C-alpha cells in the first residue's frame, strides 16, 4: 500500500467539516494498513446487506444486480491486488466504499444505509476470528497428532517422572508425552466454546441504536453463518468479549507450548540427552561448530510472552470504556491479528520438531531408576505387609539415607543391613525394585502403567477426530 497509488481519497464523515483533517490526525486515525485483512469479511457482510436493502425496497432489482456484480468485481480486484487501499483511505470500510463508488458512481453510496462502521467492524472481526480460529484449531490438531504418534511408540518406555524437576517416580514416556496432549485438547474445546459464544451478529445495530429502516438482523445473522442477531444494539457495538476471550485462549495455548518447549530444551541438553532433534528442525551456532540448538522450542517458549501481552493490551484498553463505541476499540485489531499470526507461525514448527525428533530410549531406561525413584515402591510394599504408611515412609527414608551415604542403589543393600533398618524389610522387598515392575503395577485408569496408557492413547486418538472435523468446518459464506 502506498500514497503512490494516486487514488483520490474519500471520507465517510466529511459533511459537517469545513476542511480536511490535519496530517497528524489523519496519521493517528489510520488503520487501513492493518485492518485491510478484514476486506473479504466486510465484502461478505456487504453482499448480505445489499440483499436486505433490496428486500426492504431500498434498492430495486436492477440496482441490487449491479451492486452485487460490483461487490464481486471488487472482491476479485482485492484478491488479485489490482485494487489496493491507499493512505488516503482511513480504514478498510472507507477503502471498500471508494472501490464501490469507482465502480458504481452514486449507486455505490446507497450501501451504507442502515449501517455504521461500528456494527460493521464488530461484525467483520467476528467473521475473521471465527474463520481463523478454525485454522488455529487445525494446526493444534496437527501438533496433537505428532505428540500422539511419538507417545504411541513409547507406551512401554520407562522414564524418570519428575516433580520440582527432581527425579520422583518412574513413568511411561508415552504417558509424559500424552500429558502435553491433554492441555491442547482442552485448548481445542476452549476454542469451540468460544466459537459458540462468538456466533452473535452485531450487524443491524448501526452506530448504537439500530436503524429506522426496515432491516432484518436475524436474517443477516443467519446468512453470515451466525447463530443469532445481537439482542442489544448498544452491547452489539461495545462488546469485545469475543476478542478478549479469544486472546485468553491464545495466551493459554502459548503457555502450553512454552511448557512443552521448555521440556524439549531440557530433553535435548547434554545433561538429559533424552531426545535428538532432526537437523531440519535444529539450529547451529555461528562460532561453535559443534552446537545443535532447540531454537524452535525456545521460540515457542518466548512467543508465550507476546501472546500474554496481546491479551493484556486488549483488556487494559477495554477497562473503563464508556458505552458504546469508542475509538480506543480500534486498538483491538493488531493484538488479535498478532495472536493469530503467532500461533500460525509457531504451531507448524513445533509440530515438525516433535514429529521428527528421536527419543533416546537407552538414556531414558538408564535414567528412570536414578535418584531412588523406586523408594515409593518400597513404602507401598511395606504397606501391603501391614505397616502403617507413616512408619513405612520413615523406614524407606532411612533406607534411602543409607544408600545416599554409601552411594549405592536401593537393590544393593544386604539382607542384614535391611533388617537393621527395620525387621519389616525382608529380602522380598527386592521384588518391587524394578522399574518395569513398578510401571506394570499401575493398572488404575489414568495411571502410568502400560495398560492404562494404551487405553488413554486410544481414547485420545478417538477424541481428536471430533476436533479434526470441527476444525474443517467453514462458517463464513462467500
Ligand atoms: N477503524 C475503526 C475501528 O477499527 C472502525 C470504526 C470507526 N467508527 C467510528 N465511529 N469512527 O474501530
Coordinates of C-alpha atoms in Angstrom, one line a residue, residues 98-447:
X98 CA -14.2 4.0 -2.5
X99 CA -13.9 0.9 -4.6
X100 CA -17.6 0.7 -4.9
X101 CA -18.0 4.3 -5.8
X102 CA -15.4 3.9 -8.5
X103 CA -17.4 1.0 -10.0
X104 CA -21.0 2.3 -9.5
X105 CA -20.9 6.1 -9.1
X106 CA -23.7 7.4 -6.9
X107 CA -25.3 3.9 -6.5
X108 CA -22.2 2.9 -4.5
X109 CA -23.3 5.3 -1.9
X110 CA -26.5 3.5 -1.2
X111 CA -25.0 0.6 0.6
X112 CA -24.1 2.4 3.7
X113 CA -27.8 3.0 4.6
X114 CA -28.7 1.5 8.0
X115 CA -25.1 0.5 8.7
X116 CA -22.3 2.1 10.6
X117 CA -18.6 1.3 10.8
X118 CA -19.4 0.5 14.4
X119 CA -21.5 -2.5 13.7
X120 CA -19.5 -3.3 10.6
X121 CA -16.2 -3.6 12.3
X122 CA -17.6 -5.6 15.1
X123 CA -19.1 -8.0 12.5
X124 CA -16.0 -8.2 10.4
X125 CA -13.8 -9.0 13.3
X126 CA -16.1 -11.8 14.5
X127 CA -16.2 -13.2 11.0
X128 CA -12.4 -13.0 10.7
X129 CA -11.9 -14.7 14.0
X130 CA -14.5 -17.4 13.6
X131 CA -12.7 -18.2 10.3
X132 CA -9.2 -18.1 11.7
X133 CA -9.9 -19.9 14.9
X134 CA -10.6 -23.0 12.8
X135 CA -7.2 -22.7 11.2
X136 CA -5.5 -22.4 14.6
X137 CA -7.5 -25.5 15.7
X138 CA -6.3 -27.4 12.6
X139 CA -2.7 -26.6 13.5
X140 CA -3.3 -27.6 17.1
X141 CA -4.7 -31.0 15.9
X142 CA -1.5 -31.5 13.8
X143 CA 0.6 -30.9 16.9
X144 CA -1.6 -33.3 18.9
X145 CA -1.1 -35.9 16.1
X146 CA 2.7 -35.5 16.3
X147 CA 2.7 -35.9 20.0
X148 CA 0.3 -38.9 19.9
X149 CA 2.4 -40.6 17.3
X150 CA 5.5 -40.3 19.4
X151 CA 3.6 -41.4 22.5
X152 CA 2.3 -44.5 20.7
X153 CA 6.0 -45.5 20.2
X154 CA 6.8 -45.1 23.8
X155 CA 3.9 -46.5 25.8
X156 CA 6.4 -49.0 27.3
X157 CA 9.4 -46.8 27.5
X158 CA 10.3 -46.0 31.2
X159 CA 11.5 -42.5 32.0
X160 CA 12.1 -40.7 35.3
X161 CA 9.0 -38.8 36.2
X162 CA 9.7 -35.5 38.0
X163 CA 8.3 -33.1 40.5
X164 CA 10.3 -30.0 41.3
X165 CA 12.4 -31.0 38.4
X166 CA 13.8 -33.8 40.6
X167 CA 13.5 -37.5 39.9
X168 CA 10.3 -38.6 41.6
X169 CA 8.9 -41.9 40.3
X170 CA 9.3 -43.9 37.0
X171 CA 6.7 -43.1 34.4
X172 CA 6.0 -44.2 30.8
X173 CA 7.5 -41.7 28.4
X174 CA 4.4 -42.1 26.3
X175 CA 2.3 -41.0 29.4
X176 CA 4.6 -38.0 29.7
X177 CA 4.1 -37.0 26.1
X178 CA 0.3 -37.5 26.4
X179 CA 0.4 -35.2 29.4
X180 CA 1.2 -32.5 26.9
X181 CA -1.7 -33.5 24.7
X182 CA -4.5 -33.1 27.2
X183 CA -3.9 -29.3 27.6
X184 CA -4.0 -28.9 23.8
X185 CA -7.3 -30.9 23.7
X186 CA -8.7 -28.5 26.3
X187 CA -7.5 -25.6 24.2
X188 CA -9.4 -27.1 21.2
X189 CA -12.5 -27.4 23.4
X190 CA -12.0 -23.8 24.6
X191 CA -11.9 -22.5 21.0
X192 CA -15.1 -24.3 20.2
X193 CA -16.8 -23.0 23.3
X194 CA -15.5 -19.6 22.3
X195 CA -17.0 -20.0 18.8
X196 CA -20.4 -20.8 20.2
X197 CA -20.4 -17.5 22.2
X198 CA -18.9 -15.5 19.3
X199 CA -21.6 -16.6 16.9
X200 CA -23.7 -13.5 17.6
X201 CA -24.1 -10.9 14.8
X202 CA -23.8 -7.2 15.6
X203 CA -24.9 -6.0 12.1
X204 CA -28.1 -4.1 12.3
X205 CA -27.1 -2.3 15.4
X206 CA -25.9 0.6 13.3
X207 CA -23.9 3.1 15.3
X208 CA -25.6 2.0 18.6
X209 CA -29.3 2.4 18.3
X210 CA -30.4 0.2 15.4
X211 CA -32.0 1.7 12.3
X212 CA -35.3 3.2 11.4
X213 CA -35.0 1.4 8.0
X214 CA -36.8 -2.0 7.8
X215 CA -33.7 -4.2 8.0
X216 CA -33.8 -7.9 9.1
X217 CA -30.9 -8.5 11.6
X218 CA -32.0 -12.2 12.2
X219 CA -31.7 -12.9 8.5
X220 CA -28.4 -11.1 8.3
X221 CA -27.1 -13.2 11.1
X222 CA -28.2 -16.4 9.5
X223 CA -26.8 -15.5 6.1
X224 CA -23.4 -14.7 7.7
X225 CA -23.2 -18.0 9.4
X226 CA -24.0 -16.6 12.9
X227 CA -26.4 -18.4 15.3
X228 CA -28.3 -15.2 16.2
X229 CA -28.5 -11.5 16.0
X230 CA -27.3 -9.4 18.9
X231 CA -30.1 -8.9 21.4
X232 CA -29.0 -5.3 22.3
X233 CA -27.7 -2.8 19.8
X234 CA -25.6 -0.9 22.4
X235 CA -23.9 -4.1 23.6
X236 CA -23.5 -5.2 20.0
X237 CA -21.1 -2.3 19.2
X238 CA -19.5 -2.1 22.6
X239 CA -18.8 -5.8 23.2
X240 CA -15.2 -7.0 22.6
X241 CA -15.5 -10.0 25.0
X242 CA -15.1 -12.2 21.9
X243 CA -11.7 -10.6 21.3
X244 CA -10.5 -10.8 25.0
X245 CA -11.7 -14.4 25.3
X246 CA -10.0 -15.5 22.1
X247 CA -6.8 -13.8 23.3
X248 CA -7.1 -15.6 26.6
X249 CA -7.4 -18.9 24.7
X250 CA -4.4 -17.9 22.5
X251 CA -2.4 -16.9 25.6
X252 CA -3.1 -20.2 27.3
X253 CA -2.1 -22.1 24.1
X254 CA 1.1 -20.0 24.3
X255 CA 1.6 -21.1 27.9
X256 CA 1.1 -24.7 27.0
X257 CA 3.5 -24.5 24.1
X258 CA 6.1 -22.8 26.3
X259 CA 5.9 -25.6 28.9
X260 CA 6.4 -28.2 26.2
X261 CA 9.1 -26.0 24.7
X262 CA 11.0 -25.8 28.0
X263 CA 10.9 -29.6 28.4
X264 CA 12.3 -30.1 24.9
X265 CA 15.1 -27.6 25.7
X266 CA 15.9 -29.7 28.8
X267 CA 15.5 -33.1 27.0
X268 CA 17.9 -32.1 24.2
X269 CA 20.6 -30.9 26.7
X270 CA 23.8 -32.8 27.3
X271 CA 22.7 -33.4 30.9
X272 CA 19.4 -35.1 29.9
X273 CA 20.1 -36.4 26.4
X274 CA 16.6 -37.9 26.1
X275 CA 15.9 -36.5 22.7
X276 CA 17.8 -35.9 19.5
X277 CA 16.4 -33.3 17.1
X278 CA 16.3 -33.8 13.4
X279 CA 18.8 -31.5 11.6
X280 CA 16.0 -29.8 9.7
X281 CA 14.4 -28.6 13.0
X282 CA 17.5 -27.6 14.9
X283 CA 19.9 -24.7 14.5
X284 CA 23.6 -24.2 14.8
X285 CA 26.0 -21.6 16.2
X286 CA 27.9 -19.0 14.2
X287 CA 31.0 -19.6 16.3
X288 CA 30.8 -23.0 17.9
X289 CA 30.8 -25.6 15.2
X290 CA 29.5 -28.4 17.4
X291 CA 26.3 -26.7 18.5
X292 CA 22.8 -28.0 17.9
X293 CA 20.2 -25.9 19.5
X294 CA 16.5 -26.3 20.0
X295 CA 15.6 -22.8 18.8
X296 CA 12.0 -23.8 17.8
X297 CA 11.3 -24.9 21.4
X298 CA 12.8 -21.7 22.7
X299 CA 10.8 -19.5 20.3
X300 CA 7.7 -21.4 21.3
X301 CA 8.6 -20.6 24.9
X302 CA 9.4 -17.0 24.1
X303 CA 6.2 -16.3 22.0
X304 CA 4.1 -17.0 25.0
X305 CA 5.2 -13.6 26.3
X306 CA 3.8 -11.8 23.3
X307 CA 0.6 -13.7 23.4
X308 CA 0.1 -12.8 27.0
X309 CA 0.9 -9.2 26.0
X310 CA -1.8 -9.3 23.3
X311 CA -4.4 -10.3 25.9
X312 CA -3.1 -7.7 28.4
X313 CA -3.2 -4.9 25.9
X314 CA -6.8 -5.5 24.9
X315 CA -8.1 -6.0 28.5
X316 CA -6.3 -2.8 29.5
X317 CA -7.7 -0.9 26.5
X318 CA -11.3 -2.0 27.3
X319 CA -11.3 -1.4 31.0
X320 CA -13.4 1.7 31.9
X321 CA -14.6 2.4 28.4
X322 CA -18.0 4.1 28.5
X323 CA -20.7 2.5 26.3
X324 CA -21.0 2.3 23.4
X325 CA -18.3 2.5 20.7
X326 CA -15.1 4.4 21.5
X327 CA -12.2 4.9 19.1
X328 CA -10.0 3.2 21.6
X329 CA -11.5 0.0 20.3
X330 CA -9.6 0.3 17.0
X331 CA -6.7 -0.9 19.1
X332 CA -8.3 -4.4 19.4
X333 CA -7.1 -5.5 15.9
X334 CA -3.4 -5.5 16.0
X335 CA -3.1 -7.7 19.1
X336 CA -5.8 -10.0 17.6
X337 CA -4.0 -10.4 14.3
X338 CA -0.7 -10.8 16.1
X339 CA -2.0 -13.6 18.2
X340 CA -3.4 -15.4 15.1
X341 CA -0.2 -14.9 13.1
X342 CA 2.0 -16.0 16.0
X343 CA 0.1 -19.3 16.5
X344 CA 0.0 -20.0 12.8
X345 CA 3.8 -19.5 12.8
X346 CA 4.8 -21.4 15.9
X347 CA 2.5 -24.4 15.7
X348 CA 3.7 -25.9 12.5
X349 CA 7.4 -25.5 13.5
X350 CA 6.8 -27.2 16.8
X351 CA 4.8 -30.0 15.1
X352 CA 7.7 -30.6 12.7
X353 CA 10.2 -30.7 15.6
X354 CA 8.1 -33.2 17.6
X355 CA 7.3 -35.5 14.7
X356 CA 10.9 -35.7 13.6
X357 CA 12.7 -36.0 17.0
X358 CA 14.3 -39.2 18.0
X359 CA 13.7 -40.4 21.5
X360 CA 16.8 -41.9 23.1
X361 CA 15.2 -45.0 24.8
X362 CA 18.6 -46.2 26.1
X363 CA 19.1 -42.9 28.0
X364 CA 15.6 -42.9 29.4
X365 CA 15.8 -46.5 30.6
X366 CA 19.1 -45.7 32.3
X367 CA 17.8 -42.6 33.9
X368 CA 14.4 -44.0 35.1
X369 CA 15.6 -45.6 38.4
X370 CA 18.2 -42.9 39.2
X371 CA 17.5 -40.7 42.2
X372 CA 15.9 -43.5 44.1
X373 CA 12.7 -43.2 42.1
X374 CA 11.6 -46.7 43.4
X375 CA 11.5 -45.6 47.0
X376 CA 7.8 -45.2 46.9
X377 CA 7.5 -48.8 45.7
X378 CA 9.3 -49.9 48.9
X379 CA 7.0 -47.8 51.1
X380 CA 3.9 -49.2 49.3
X381 CA 5.3 -52.8 49.6
X382 CA 5.6 -52.2 53.4
X383 CA 2.0 -51.0 53.4
X384 CA 1.0 -54.3 51.8
X385 CA 2.8 -56.1 54.6
X386 CA 0.5 -54.3 57.1
X387 CA 2.9 -51.4 58.1
X388 CA 1.2 -48.1 58.5
X389 CA 2.2 -45.7 55.8
X390 CA 3.6 -43.2 58.2
X391 CA 6.0 -45.8 59.5
X392 CA 6.7 -47.2 56.0
X393 CA 7.7 -43.7 54.9
X394 CA 10.2 -43.4 57.8
X395 CA 11.7 -46.8 57.2
X396 CA 12.1 -46.2 53.5
X397 CA 13.6 -42.8 54.3
X398 CA 16.3 -44.5 56.4
X399 CA 17.0 -46.9 53.6
X400 CA 17.5 -44.1 51.2
X401 CA 19.7 -42.2 53.6
X402 CA 21.9 -45.3 53.9
X403 CA 22.1 -45.6 50.1
X404 CA 23.0 -42.0 49.7
X405 CA 25.8 -42.3 52.3
X406 CA 27.1 -45.4 50.5
X407 CA 26.4 -44.1 47.0
X408 CA 24.7 -47.3 46.2
X409 CA 21.3 -48.4 44.8
X410 CA 18.3 -49.5 46.8
X411 CA 18.8 -53.0 45.5
X412 CA 22.4 -53.1 46.6
X413 CA 21.8 -53.2 50.4
X414 CA 22.5 -56.5 52.1
X415 CA 19.9 -58.6 53.9
X416 CA 21.5 -57.8 57.2
X417 CA 21.5 -54.1 56.6
X418 CA 17.9 -54.2 55.5
X419 CA 17.0 -56.0 58.7
X420 CA 19.0 -53.5 60.8
X421 CA 16.9 -50.6 59.4
X422 CA 13.6 -52.5 60.1
X423 CA 12.6 -56.1 60.7
X424 CA 9.8 -55.4 58.2
X425 CA 12.4 -55.0 55.4
X426 CA 12.8 -58.7 54.4
X427 CA 14.8 -59.6 51.3
X428 CA 11.4 -60.0 49.5
X429 CA 11.3 -56.2 49.2
X430 CA 13.7 -56.5 46.2
X431 CA 10.7 -57.9 44.2
X432 CA 9.5 -54.3 43.8
X433 CA 12.9 -52.7 43.0
X434 CA 12.3 -52.9 39.3
X435 CA 11.2 -50.0 37.0
X436 CA 9.2 -52.1 34.6
X437 CA 7.5 -53.9 37.5
X438 CA 6.7 -50.6 39.1
X439 CA 5.0 -49.4 35.9
X440 CA 3.2 -52.7 35.4
X441 CA 1.8 -52.5 38.9
X442 CA -0.1 -49.3 37.9
X443 CA -3.3 -50.6 36.5
X444 CA -5.8 -47.9 37.5
X445 CA -7.2 -45.7 34.7
X446 CA -5.2 -42.6 34.2
X447 CA -2.0 -44.0 35.8

